[in-house]
Coordinates of C-alpha atoms in Angstrom, one line a residue:
M1 CA -71.9 -173.4 171.2
K2 CA -74.5 -174.6 168.5
D3 CA -72.5 -174.3 165.5
P4 CA -68.9 -173.7 166.2
Q5 CA -67.9 -173.0 162.8
R6 CA -70.5 -170.0 162.3
I7 CA -69.4 -168.5 165.5
Y8 CA -65.6 -168.6 164.4
K9 CA -66.7 -166.8 161.2
R10 CA -68.6 -164.2 162.9
M11 CA -65.4 -163.5 165.5
I12 CA -63.0 -163.5 162.5
R13 CA -65.5 -161.3 160.4
T14 CA -65.8 -158.8 163.5
L15 CA -62.3 -158.8 164.2
F16 CA -61.4 -158.1 160.5
D17 CA -63.9 -155.3 160.4
A18 CA -62.5 -153.5 163.7
H19 CA -58.7 -154.4 163.0
F20 CA -58.3 -154.6 166.9
M21 CA -60.4 -155.4 169.7
T22 CA -60.2 -156.6 173.1
Q23 CA -61.4 -159.8 174.2
R24 CA -64.4 -158.0 176.6
E25 CA -65.0 -155.8 173.3
L26 CA -65.4 -158.8 171.1
A27 CA -67.5 -160.7 173.5
D28 CA -70.0 -157.5 173.9
S29 CA -70.5 -157.1 170.2
L30 CA -71.0 -160.7 169.5
G31 CA -73.4 -161.1 172.9
A32 CA -71.4 -164.0 174.0
S33 CA -69.7 -164.9 177.4
A34 CA -66.4 -163.8 178.1
A35 CA -65.4 -168.0 178.7
A36 CA -66.9 -168.9 175.2
V37 CA -65.1 -166.1 173.6
S38 CA -61.9 -167.0 175.4
R39 CA -62.0 -170.8 174.2
A40 CA -62.7 -169.8 170.8
L41 CA -59.9 -167.1 170.5
G42 CA -57.6 -169.9 171.8
R43 CA -58.6 -172.1 169.0
L44 CA -58.4 -169.6 166.5
E45 CA -55.1 -168.5 168.0
S46 CA -53.8 -172.3 167.5
E47 CA -54.7 -172.3 164.1
G48 CA -52.8 -169.2 163.4
L49 CA -56.1 -167.3 162.2
V50 CA -55.9 -164.7 164.9
R51 CA -52.7 -163.0 166.7
R52 CA -52.8 -161.5 170.1
V53 CA -50.7 -158.1 170.5
S54 CA -50.4 -156.3 173.7
D55 CA -51.4 -152.8 173.9
R56 CA -49.8 -150.7 176.3
E57 CA -50.7 -147.2 175.4
N58 CA -53.4 -146.7 177.7
G59 CA -51.0 -147.5 181.0
R60 CA -52.0 -151.1 181.2
S61 CA -51.4 -154.2 179.6
A62 CA -54.3 -155.4 177.8
D63 CA -54.2 -158.2 175.0
R64 CA -55.9 -157.2 171.4
F65 CA -56.7 -159.4 168.8

């Protein structure tokens, strides 16, 4: 990542606007790789800025942020 703070702000803004998204949906909307989004979400989660919740309404377990 060239500017991690900028990426984190974009992620938080995108999640705020959408309320809940899967990691894949977030990666697609940002045009970022799944690995980069995973690392960034891990850091944001450890800072308490995002929260992971399970979504079982579609018959399978999926974490949403």
